[in-house]
Amino acid sequence: MRGHMVLRVIAKLLIPFVMLFALYVQFHGDLGPGGGFQAGVIVAAAVIFYALIFGLQATKRMVPEWLVETMVAAGVLLYAGVGMAGIALGGNYLDYFVLARDPVAGQHLGIFLVELGVFITVSGVMLAIFYTFAGRGRGPRSGP
């Protein structure tokens, strides 16, 4: 699909709006339907769409594998860090009320940070799975 000019133009026009929608879903997650998982999947789908149009190597230059692996770990660390912050501040694990002086503000902050961790990890895992399957048979360990 790399040679189709119409698909390339449509992809370049569509991908920014898909990313913007993912941010809307992410930031709307603590107030209604949506959140980190859905936003992470939407971002990964946009990157996979880019890979289908422009190729895997171009995608790996844009989102390198080291970044994907870092995203997987960073999201989990952020999630666990919010939980441990609750314990360190005198509450329970993932007790958001102790994260700020105002319990309501602390709850919003905690939910936002946990959803951000989920977003980072889910998008990283989805891209790692895609890179693994899309790059199958192209690496140095490919077949005898």
Tab-separated table of C-alpha atoms in Angstrom, residues 2 8 18-19 22 25 27 30 32 36 38 58 73 89 94 96-97 105 107-108 115 122 129 131-132 138-139 143:
chain	number	residue	atom	x	y	z
A	2	ARG	CA	3.034	2.259	0.082
A	8	ARG	CA	-0.997	8.227	1.935
A	18	VAL	CA	-7.417	9.923	15.548
A	19	MET	CA	-4.664	10.985	17.960
A	22	ALA	CA	-7.474	9.439	21.766
A	25	VAL	CA	-10.968	9.748	25.407
A	27	PHE	CA	-8.897	13.118	29.478
A	30	ASP	CA	-12.472	10.143	34.800
A	32	GLY	CA	-17.472	9.371	31.791
A	36	GLY	CA	-6.565	4.905	29.534
A	38	GLN	CA	-9.453	2.837	25.233
A	58	ALA	CA	9.088	3.989	8.626
A	73	ALA	CA	7.420	-0.475	31.803
A	89	LEU	CA	1.123	9.404	52.525
A	94	LEU	CA	-4.295	3.270	45.411
A	96	TYR	CA	-6.342	8.643	46.036
A	97	PHE	CA	-7.786	10.811	48.784
A	105	ALA	CA	-8.751	16.968	44.121
A	107	GLN	CA	-9.153	11.597	43.831
A	108	HIS	CA	-9.103	13.405	40.476
A	115	GLU	CA	-5.424	6.254	33.729
A	122	VAL	CA	-1.707	-0.366	26.776
A	129	ILE	CA	2.480	-7.115	19.825
A	131	TYR	CA	5.885	-5.119	15.955
A	132	THR	CA	6.397	-8.752	16.939
A	138	ARG	CA	12.330	-10.296	8.838
A	139	GLY	CA	14.709	-10.423	11.776
A	143	GLY	CA	13.984	-19.338	9.886
